[in-house]
Short mmCIF file of C-alpha atoms in Angstrom, two decimals:
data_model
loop_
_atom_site.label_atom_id
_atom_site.label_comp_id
_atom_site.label_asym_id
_atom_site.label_seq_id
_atom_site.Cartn_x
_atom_site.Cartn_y
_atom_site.Cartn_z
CA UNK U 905 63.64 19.80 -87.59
CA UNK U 906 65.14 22.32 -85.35
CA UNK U 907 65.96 24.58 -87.81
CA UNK U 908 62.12 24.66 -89.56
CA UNK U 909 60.67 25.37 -85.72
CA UNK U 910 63.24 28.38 -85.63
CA UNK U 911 62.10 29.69 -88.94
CA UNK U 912 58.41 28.99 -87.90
CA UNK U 913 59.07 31.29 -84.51
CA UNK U 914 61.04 33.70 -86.63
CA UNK U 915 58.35 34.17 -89.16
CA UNK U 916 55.39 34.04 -86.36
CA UNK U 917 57.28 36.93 -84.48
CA UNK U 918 57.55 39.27 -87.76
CA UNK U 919 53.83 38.71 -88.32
CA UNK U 920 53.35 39.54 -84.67
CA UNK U 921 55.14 42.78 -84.61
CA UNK U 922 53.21 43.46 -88.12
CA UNK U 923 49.79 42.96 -86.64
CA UNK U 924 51.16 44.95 -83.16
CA UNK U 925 52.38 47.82 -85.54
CA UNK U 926 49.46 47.86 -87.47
CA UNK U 927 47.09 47.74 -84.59
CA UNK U 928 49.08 50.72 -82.78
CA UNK U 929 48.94 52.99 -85.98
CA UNK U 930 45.62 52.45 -86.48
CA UNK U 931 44.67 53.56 -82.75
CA UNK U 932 47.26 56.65 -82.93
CA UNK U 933 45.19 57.61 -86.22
CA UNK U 934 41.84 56.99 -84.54
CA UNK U 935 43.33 59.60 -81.68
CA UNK U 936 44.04 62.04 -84.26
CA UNK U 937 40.67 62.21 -85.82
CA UNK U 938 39.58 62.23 -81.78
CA UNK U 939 41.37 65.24 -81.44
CA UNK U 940 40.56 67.08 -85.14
CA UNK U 941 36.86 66.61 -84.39
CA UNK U 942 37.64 68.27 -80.85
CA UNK U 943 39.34 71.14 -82.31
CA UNK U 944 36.18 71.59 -84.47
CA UNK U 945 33.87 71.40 -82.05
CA UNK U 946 35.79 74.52 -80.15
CA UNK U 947 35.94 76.42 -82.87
CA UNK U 948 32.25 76.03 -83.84
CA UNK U 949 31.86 77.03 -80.32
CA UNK U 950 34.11 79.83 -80.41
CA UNK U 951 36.52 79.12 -78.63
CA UNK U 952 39.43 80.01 -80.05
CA UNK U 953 42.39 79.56 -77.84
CA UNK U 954 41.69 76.18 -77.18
CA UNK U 955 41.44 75.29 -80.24
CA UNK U 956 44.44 76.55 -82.21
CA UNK U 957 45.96 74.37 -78.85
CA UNK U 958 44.42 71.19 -80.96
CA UNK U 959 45.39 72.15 -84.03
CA UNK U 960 48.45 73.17 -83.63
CA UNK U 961 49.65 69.76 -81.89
CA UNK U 962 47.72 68.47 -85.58
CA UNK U 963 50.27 70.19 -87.53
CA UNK U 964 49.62 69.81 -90.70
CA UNK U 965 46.82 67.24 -90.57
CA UNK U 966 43.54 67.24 -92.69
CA UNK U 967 42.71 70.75 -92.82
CA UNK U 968 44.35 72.03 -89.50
CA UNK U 969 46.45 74.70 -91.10
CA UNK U 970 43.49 76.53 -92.73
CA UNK U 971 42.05 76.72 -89.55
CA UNK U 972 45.00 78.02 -87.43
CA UNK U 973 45.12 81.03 -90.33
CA UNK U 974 41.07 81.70 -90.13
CA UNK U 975 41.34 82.12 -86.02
CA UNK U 976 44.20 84.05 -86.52
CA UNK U 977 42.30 86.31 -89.29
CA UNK U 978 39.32 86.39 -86.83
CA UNK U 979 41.15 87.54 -83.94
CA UNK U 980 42.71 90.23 -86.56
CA UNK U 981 39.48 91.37 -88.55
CA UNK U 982 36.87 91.22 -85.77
CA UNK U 983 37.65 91.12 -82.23
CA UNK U 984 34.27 90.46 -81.42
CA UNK U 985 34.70 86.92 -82.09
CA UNK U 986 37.86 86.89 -79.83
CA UNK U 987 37.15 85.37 -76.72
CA UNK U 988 36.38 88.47 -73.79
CA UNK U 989 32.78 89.95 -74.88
CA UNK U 990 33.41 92.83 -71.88
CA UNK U 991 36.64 94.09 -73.91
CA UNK U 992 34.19 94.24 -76.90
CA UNK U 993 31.42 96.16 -74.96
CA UNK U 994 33.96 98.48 -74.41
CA UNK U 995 35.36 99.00 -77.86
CA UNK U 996 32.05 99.25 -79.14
CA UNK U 997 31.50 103.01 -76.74
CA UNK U 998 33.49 105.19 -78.90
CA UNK U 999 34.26 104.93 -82.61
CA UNK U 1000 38.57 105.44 -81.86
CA UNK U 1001 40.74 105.61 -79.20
CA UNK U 1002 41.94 108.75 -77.95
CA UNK U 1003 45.40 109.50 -79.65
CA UNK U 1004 48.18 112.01 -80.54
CA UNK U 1005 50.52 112.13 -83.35
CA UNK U 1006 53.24 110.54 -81.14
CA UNK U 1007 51.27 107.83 -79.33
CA UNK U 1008 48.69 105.39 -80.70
CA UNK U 1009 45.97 103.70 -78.90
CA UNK U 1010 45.10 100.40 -79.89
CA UNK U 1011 43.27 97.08 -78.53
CA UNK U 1012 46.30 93.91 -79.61
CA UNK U 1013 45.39 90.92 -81.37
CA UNK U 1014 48.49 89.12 -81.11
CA UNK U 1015 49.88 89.54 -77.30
CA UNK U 1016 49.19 87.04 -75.05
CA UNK U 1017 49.53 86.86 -71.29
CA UNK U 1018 52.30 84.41 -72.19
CA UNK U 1019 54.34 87.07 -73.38
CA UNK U 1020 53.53 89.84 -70.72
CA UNK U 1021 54.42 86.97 -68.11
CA UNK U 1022 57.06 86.85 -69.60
CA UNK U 1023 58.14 90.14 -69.47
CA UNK U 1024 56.70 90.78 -65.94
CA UNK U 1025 58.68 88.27 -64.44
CA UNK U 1026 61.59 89.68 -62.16
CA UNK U 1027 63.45 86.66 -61.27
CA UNK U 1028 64.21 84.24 -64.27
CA UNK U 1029 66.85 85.47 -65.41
CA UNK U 1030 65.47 83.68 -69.07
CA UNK U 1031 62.96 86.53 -69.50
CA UNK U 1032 65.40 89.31 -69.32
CA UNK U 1033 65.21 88.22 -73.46
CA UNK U 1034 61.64 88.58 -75.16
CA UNK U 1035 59.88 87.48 -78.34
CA UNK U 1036 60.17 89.66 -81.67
CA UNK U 1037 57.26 90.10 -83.96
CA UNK U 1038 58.23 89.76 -87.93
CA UNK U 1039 57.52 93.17 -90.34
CA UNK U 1040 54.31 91.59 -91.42
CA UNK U 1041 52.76 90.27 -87.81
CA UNK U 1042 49.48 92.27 -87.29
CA UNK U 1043 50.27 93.65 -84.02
CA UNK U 1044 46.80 95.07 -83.43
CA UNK U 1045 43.67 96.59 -84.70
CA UNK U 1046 41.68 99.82 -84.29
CA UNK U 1047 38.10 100.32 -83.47
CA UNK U 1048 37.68 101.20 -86.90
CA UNK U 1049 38.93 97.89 -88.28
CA UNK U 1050 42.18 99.03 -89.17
CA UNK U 1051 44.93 96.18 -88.84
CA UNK U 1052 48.29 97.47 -87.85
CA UNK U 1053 51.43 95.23 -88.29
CA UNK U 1054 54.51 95.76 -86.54
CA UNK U 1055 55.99 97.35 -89.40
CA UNK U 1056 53.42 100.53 -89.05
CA UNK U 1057 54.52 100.56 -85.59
CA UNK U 1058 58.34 101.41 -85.76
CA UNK U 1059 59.64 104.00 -83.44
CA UNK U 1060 55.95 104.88 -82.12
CA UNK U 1061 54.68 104.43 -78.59
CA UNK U 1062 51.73 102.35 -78.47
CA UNK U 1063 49.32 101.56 -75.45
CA UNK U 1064 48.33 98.19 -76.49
CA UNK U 1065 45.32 96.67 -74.49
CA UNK U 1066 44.17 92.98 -74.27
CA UNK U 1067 41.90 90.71 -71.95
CA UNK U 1068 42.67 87.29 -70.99
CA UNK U 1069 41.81 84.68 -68.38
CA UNK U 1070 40.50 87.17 -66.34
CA UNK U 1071 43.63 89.72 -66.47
CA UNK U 1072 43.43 93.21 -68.21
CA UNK U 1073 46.93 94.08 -69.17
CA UNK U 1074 48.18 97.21 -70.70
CA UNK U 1075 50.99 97.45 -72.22
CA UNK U 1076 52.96 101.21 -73.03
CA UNK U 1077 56.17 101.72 -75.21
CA UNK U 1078 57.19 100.96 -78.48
CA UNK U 1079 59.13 98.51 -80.48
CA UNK U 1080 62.44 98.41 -82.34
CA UNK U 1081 63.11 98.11 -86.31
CA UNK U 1082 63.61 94.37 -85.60
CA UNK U 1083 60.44 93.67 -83.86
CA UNK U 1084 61.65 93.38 -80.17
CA UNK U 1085 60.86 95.99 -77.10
CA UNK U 1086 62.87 99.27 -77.16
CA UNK U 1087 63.39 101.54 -75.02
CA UNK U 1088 60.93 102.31 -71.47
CA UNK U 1089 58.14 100.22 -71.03
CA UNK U 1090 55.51 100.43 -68.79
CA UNK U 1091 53.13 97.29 -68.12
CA UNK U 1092 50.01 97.51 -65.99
CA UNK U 1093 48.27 94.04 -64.85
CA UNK U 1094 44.77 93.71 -63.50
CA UNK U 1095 43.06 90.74 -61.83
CA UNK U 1096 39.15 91.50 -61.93
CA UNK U 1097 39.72 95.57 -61.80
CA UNK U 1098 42.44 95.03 -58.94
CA UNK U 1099 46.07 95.99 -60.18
CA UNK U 1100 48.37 92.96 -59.87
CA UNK U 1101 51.41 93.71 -61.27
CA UNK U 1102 53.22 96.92 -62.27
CA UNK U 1103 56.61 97.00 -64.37
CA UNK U 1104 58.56 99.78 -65.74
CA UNK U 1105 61.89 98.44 -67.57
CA UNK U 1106 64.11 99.40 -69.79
CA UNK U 1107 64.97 97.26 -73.07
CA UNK U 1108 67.69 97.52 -75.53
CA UNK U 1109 66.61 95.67 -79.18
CA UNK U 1110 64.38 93.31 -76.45
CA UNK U 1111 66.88 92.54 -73.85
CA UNK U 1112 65.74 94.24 -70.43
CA UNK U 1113 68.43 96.07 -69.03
CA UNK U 1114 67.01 96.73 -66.03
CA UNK U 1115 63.38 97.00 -64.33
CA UNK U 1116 61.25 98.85 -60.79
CA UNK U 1117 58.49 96.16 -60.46
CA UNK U 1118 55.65 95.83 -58.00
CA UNK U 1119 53.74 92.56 -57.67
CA UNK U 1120 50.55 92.61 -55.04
CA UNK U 1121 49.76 89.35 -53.87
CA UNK U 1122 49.12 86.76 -51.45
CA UNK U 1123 48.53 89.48 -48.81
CA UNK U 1124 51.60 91.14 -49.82
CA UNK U 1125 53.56 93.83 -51.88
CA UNK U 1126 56.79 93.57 -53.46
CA UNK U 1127 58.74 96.27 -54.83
CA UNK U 1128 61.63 95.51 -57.02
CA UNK U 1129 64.58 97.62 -58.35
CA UNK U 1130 66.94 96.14 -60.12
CA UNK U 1131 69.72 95.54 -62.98
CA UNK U 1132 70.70 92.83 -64.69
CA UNK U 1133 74.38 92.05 -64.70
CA UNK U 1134 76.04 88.90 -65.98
CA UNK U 1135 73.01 87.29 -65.58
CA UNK U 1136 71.73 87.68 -62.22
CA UNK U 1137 69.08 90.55 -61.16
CA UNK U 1138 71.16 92.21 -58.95
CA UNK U 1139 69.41 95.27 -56.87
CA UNK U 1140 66.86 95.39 -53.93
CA UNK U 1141 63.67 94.20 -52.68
CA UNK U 1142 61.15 95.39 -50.34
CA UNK U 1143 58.34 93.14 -48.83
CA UNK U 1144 55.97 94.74 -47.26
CA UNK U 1145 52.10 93.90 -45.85
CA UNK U 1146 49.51 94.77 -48.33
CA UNK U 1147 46.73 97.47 -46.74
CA UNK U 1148 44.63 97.50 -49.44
CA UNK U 1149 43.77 96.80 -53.07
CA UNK U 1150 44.85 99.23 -56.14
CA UNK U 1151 41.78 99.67 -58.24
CA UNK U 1152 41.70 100.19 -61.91
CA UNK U 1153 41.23 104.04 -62.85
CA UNK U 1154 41.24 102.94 -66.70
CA UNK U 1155 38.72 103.57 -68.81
CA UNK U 1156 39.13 101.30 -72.35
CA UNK U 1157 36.92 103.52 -74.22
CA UNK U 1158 39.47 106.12 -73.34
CA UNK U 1159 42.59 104.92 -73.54
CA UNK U 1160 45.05 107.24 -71.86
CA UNK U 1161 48.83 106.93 -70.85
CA UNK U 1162 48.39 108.52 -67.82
CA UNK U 1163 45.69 106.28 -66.56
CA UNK U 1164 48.77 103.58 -66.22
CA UNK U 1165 50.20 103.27 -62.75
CA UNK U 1166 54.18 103.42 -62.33
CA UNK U 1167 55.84 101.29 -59.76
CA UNK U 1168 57.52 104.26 -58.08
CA UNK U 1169 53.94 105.91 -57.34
CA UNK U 1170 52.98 102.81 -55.72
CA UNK U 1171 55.82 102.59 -53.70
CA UNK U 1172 55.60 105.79 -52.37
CA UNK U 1173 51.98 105.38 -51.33
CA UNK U 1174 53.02 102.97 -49.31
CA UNK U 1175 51.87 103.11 -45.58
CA UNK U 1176 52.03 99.75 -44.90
CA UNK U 1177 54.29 97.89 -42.71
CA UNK U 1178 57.77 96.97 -44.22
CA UNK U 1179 58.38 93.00 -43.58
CA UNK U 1180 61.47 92.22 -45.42
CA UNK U 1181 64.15 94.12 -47.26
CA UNK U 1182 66.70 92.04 -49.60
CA UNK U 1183 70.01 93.85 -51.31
CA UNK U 1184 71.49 91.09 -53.71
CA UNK U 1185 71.12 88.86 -56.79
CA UNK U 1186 67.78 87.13 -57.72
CA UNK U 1187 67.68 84.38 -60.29
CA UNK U 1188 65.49 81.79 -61.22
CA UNK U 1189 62.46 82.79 -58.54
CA UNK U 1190 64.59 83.21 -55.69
CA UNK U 1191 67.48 84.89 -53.79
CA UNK U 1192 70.79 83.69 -55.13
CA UNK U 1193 74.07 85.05 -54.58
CA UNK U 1194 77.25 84.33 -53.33
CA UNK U 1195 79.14 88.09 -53.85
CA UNK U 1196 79.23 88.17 -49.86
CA UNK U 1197 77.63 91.75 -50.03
CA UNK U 1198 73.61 90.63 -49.86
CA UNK U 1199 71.64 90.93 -46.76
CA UNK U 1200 68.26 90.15 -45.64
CA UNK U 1201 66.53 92.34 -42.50
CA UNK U 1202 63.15 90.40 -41.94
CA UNK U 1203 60.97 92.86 -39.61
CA UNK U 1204 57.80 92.07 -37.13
CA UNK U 1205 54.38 93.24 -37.63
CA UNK U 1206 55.26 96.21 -35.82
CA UNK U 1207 58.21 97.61 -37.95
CA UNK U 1208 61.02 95.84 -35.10
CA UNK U 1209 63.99 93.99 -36.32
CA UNK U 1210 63.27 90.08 -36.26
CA UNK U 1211 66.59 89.14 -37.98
CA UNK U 1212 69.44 91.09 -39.97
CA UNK U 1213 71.71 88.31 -42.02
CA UNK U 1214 74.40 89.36 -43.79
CA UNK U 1215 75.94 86.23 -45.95
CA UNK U 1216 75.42 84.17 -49.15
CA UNK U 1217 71.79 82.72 -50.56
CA UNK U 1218 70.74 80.08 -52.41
CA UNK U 1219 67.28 78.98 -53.52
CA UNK U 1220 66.30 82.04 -51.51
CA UNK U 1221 67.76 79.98 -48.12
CA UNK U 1222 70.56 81.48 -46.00
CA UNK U 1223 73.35 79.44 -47.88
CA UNK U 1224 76.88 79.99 -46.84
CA UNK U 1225 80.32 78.14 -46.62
CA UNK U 1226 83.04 80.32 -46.27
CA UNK U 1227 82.24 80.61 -42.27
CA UNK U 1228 81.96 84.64 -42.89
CA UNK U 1229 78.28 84.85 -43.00
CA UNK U 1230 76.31 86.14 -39.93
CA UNK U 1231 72.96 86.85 -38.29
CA UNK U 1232 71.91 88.76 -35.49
CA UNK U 1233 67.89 87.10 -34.51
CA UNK U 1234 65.94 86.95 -31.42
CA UNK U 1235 62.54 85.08 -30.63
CA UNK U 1236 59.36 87.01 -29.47
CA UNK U 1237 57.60 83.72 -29.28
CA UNK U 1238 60.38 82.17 -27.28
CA UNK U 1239 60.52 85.41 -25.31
CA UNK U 1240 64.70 85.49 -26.20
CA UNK U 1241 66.48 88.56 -26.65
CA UNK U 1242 68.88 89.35 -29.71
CA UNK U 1243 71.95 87.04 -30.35
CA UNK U 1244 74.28 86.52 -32.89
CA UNK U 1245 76.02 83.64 -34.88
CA UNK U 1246 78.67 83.33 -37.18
CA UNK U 1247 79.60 80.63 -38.96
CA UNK U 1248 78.57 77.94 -41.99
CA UNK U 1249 74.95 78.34 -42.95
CA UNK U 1250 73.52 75.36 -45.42
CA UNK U 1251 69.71 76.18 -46.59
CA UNK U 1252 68.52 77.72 -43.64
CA UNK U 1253 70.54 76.02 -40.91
CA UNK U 1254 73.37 77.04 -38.77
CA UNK U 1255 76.38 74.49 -39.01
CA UNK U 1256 80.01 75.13 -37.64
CA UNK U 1257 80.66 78.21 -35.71
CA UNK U 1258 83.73 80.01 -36.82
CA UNK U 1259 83.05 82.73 -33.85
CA UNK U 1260 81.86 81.88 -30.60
CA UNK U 1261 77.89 82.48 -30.60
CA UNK U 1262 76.82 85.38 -28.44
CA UNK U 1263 73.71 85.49 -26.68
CA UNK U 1264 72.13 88.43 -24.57
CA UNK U 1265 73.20 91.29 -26.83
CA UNK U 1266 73.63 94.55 -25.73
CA UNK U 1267 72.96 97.90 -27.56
CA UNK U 1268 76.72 97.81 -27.47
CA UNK U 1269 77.33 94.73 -28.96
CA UNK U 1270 75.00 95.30 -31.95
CA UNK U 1271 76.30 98.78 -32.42
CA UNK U 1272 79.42 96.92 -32.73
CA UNK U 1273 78.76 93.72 -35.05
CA UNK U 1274 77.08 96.73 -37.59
CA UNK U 1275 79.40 99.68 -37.41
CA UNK U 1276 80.26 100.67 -40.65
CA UNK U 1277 77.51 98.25 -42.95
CA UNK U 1278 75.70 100.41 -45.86
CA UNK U 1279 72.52 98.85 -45.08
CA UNK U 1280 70.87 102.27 -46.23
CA UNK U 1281 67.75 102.17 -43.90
CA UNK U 1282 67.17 102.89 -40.32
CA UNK U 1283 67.75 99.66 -37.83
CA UNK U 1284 64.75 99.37 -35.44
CA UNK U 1285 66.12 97.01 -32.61
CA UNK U 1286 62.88 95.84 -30.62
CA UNK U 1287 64.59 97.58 -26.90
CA UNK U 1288 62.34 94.76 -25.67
CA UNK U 1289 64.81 92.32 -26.87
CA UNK U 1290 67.99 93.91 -25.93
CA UNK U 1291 69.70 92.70 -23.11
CA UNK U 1292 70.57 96.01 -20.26
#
């Protein structure tokens, strides 16, 4: 008796999982179709990059692959159907790009703000590799209809222009016999005609060697100059307040290398207030290093010295355990004049001093805690602060 209720169980739990499997494929094949007829719909609508997003998750489902290659083809053959109808406008006021025998101007099909990002970005250490186009990728087309592929565009410089998600980018250098970034390469970013990003590096068969960047944003402007060494960005960085807005002196209809801002000539039209200078590694979005030769001198409003650190980072936090890091800080808001710690440091908090702190500095005592430090700029103590 027992024995016929177990094989009664046993046979109404395989028809259970049956009927639970076959319910579950049924729905996940009932959220496919969902998501083919999606894809349809927004490419009947036009719009493209959302949905080779659909049909790529598809695979190779129904028709989904024939699809992916027409959008591509579109966004090859006629850029009119590709997805910014002011880049068109453009393209459409003069039959060809202004060009030279050395430098071709052409509007890409195939970058994507993906890629510049990127390449742009100055502190994953990750994107000091980029992407390589194959011989037969079309790379980008002419006014005239005229598809290039990478392979036409071996060992000549190319201003590549594209629109997306509101960014203009340009993009100026050229590309090696395997398909990857060689050489200088200048990148120009625009947010709604305001430049954004600026980034001159150099790349060996696509791995960036080293790079002078300038980002503008969130009230601010950074300037970057650095070199990648055994995986870090190792260099410096100035912070400093943002006066004003850069404003696009490009014109697509024509196209010119000069028209694309450098780094350096932003830096040096600089009049702006300094707020922060960095010397040391960067990786993964923030100041890292533990060399003990990076420093941080974070400056008021006004240009004076809020706090000079000398001493290890991590996560872009004064990070140190070897008891040999330092900082010399006072407090407007607390009205306290300069003093100076040494000691342990973990993420932004003094721990054990290995010195006894100082407080009340004099011009004497900072001249003394300094003497001999490469900090290659000018120290502007706040006299207010100093203790006579």
């Amino acid at each position: 008796m027992k024995k016929t209720i177990m094989k009664s169980r046993f046979a109404f739990y395989i028809i259970s999982v049956f009927v639970v499997s076959a319910i579950l494929f049924c729905v996940s094949i009932f959220m496919i179709e969902k998501k083919y007829e999606k894809a349809v719909e927004l490419y009947q609508n036009k719009k493209y990059d959302e949905a080779i997003m659909y049909f790529d998750e598809l695979g190779y489902y129904k028709d989904a692959e024939e699809y992916r290659n027409k959008i591509s083809q579109l966004k090859c053959e006629n850029i009119e159907d590709y997805d910014d109808q002011k880049k068109n406008e453009d393209l459409e006021k003069n039959d060809n790009f202004e060009s030279d025998d050395s430098v071709l101007y052409l509007a890409s099909s195939t970058l994507s703000y993906g890629m510049i990002n990127n390449a742009i970005s100055s502190d994953d250490s990750e994107n000091n590799k980029t992407f390589a186009y194959s011989k037969k990728d079309i790379v980008a087309v002419d006014n005239s209809g005229e598809k290039y592929t990478f392979e036409n565009l071996i060992d000549k410089r190319v201003v590549l222009y594209y629109s997306e998600n509101g960014y203009d980018v340009y993009f100026f250098g050229q590309f090696s016999d395997e398909g990857k970034w060689q050489g200088d390469c200048l990148i120009n970013c625009y947010l709604n005609g305001d430049l954004v990003n600026s980034t001159k590096a150099y790349y060996d068969n696509g791995v960036r060697l080293k790079y002078e960047q300038v980002f503008i944003e969130n009230g601010c402007c950074v300037y970057s100059c650095r070199e990648i060494v055994d995986g870090y960005n190792t260099g410096d960085t100035w912070k400093y307040e943002n006066a004003g807005y850069i404003q696009s002196r490009i014109d697509v209809s024509n196209l010119r290398e000069e028209d694309l801002v450098t780094p350096e000539e932003i830096k040096n039209g600089i009049s702006s207030c300094l707020l922060a200078r960095y010397h040391g590694n960067t990786k993964d979005g923030y100041y890292e290093d533990s060399s003990g030769n990076s420093y941080i001198i974070i400056y008021y409003d006004d240009g004076k010295i809020k706090t000079l650190y000398e001493g290890g980072f991590h996560k872009g936090q004064f990070n140190d355990g070897t008891g040999n890091a330092w900082y010399i800080t006072c407090s407007r808001q607390n009205n306290a004049n300069y003093m100076y710690f040494k000691g342990i440091f973990t993420m932004g908090d003094t721990g054990n001093a290995t010195s006894t702190p100082k407080t009340n500095l004099t011009y004497k005592d900072i001249s003394s805690i300094v003497a001999g430090k490469p900090y290659e700029t000018a120290l502007n103590w706040d006299t207010d602060y100093i203790f006579k």
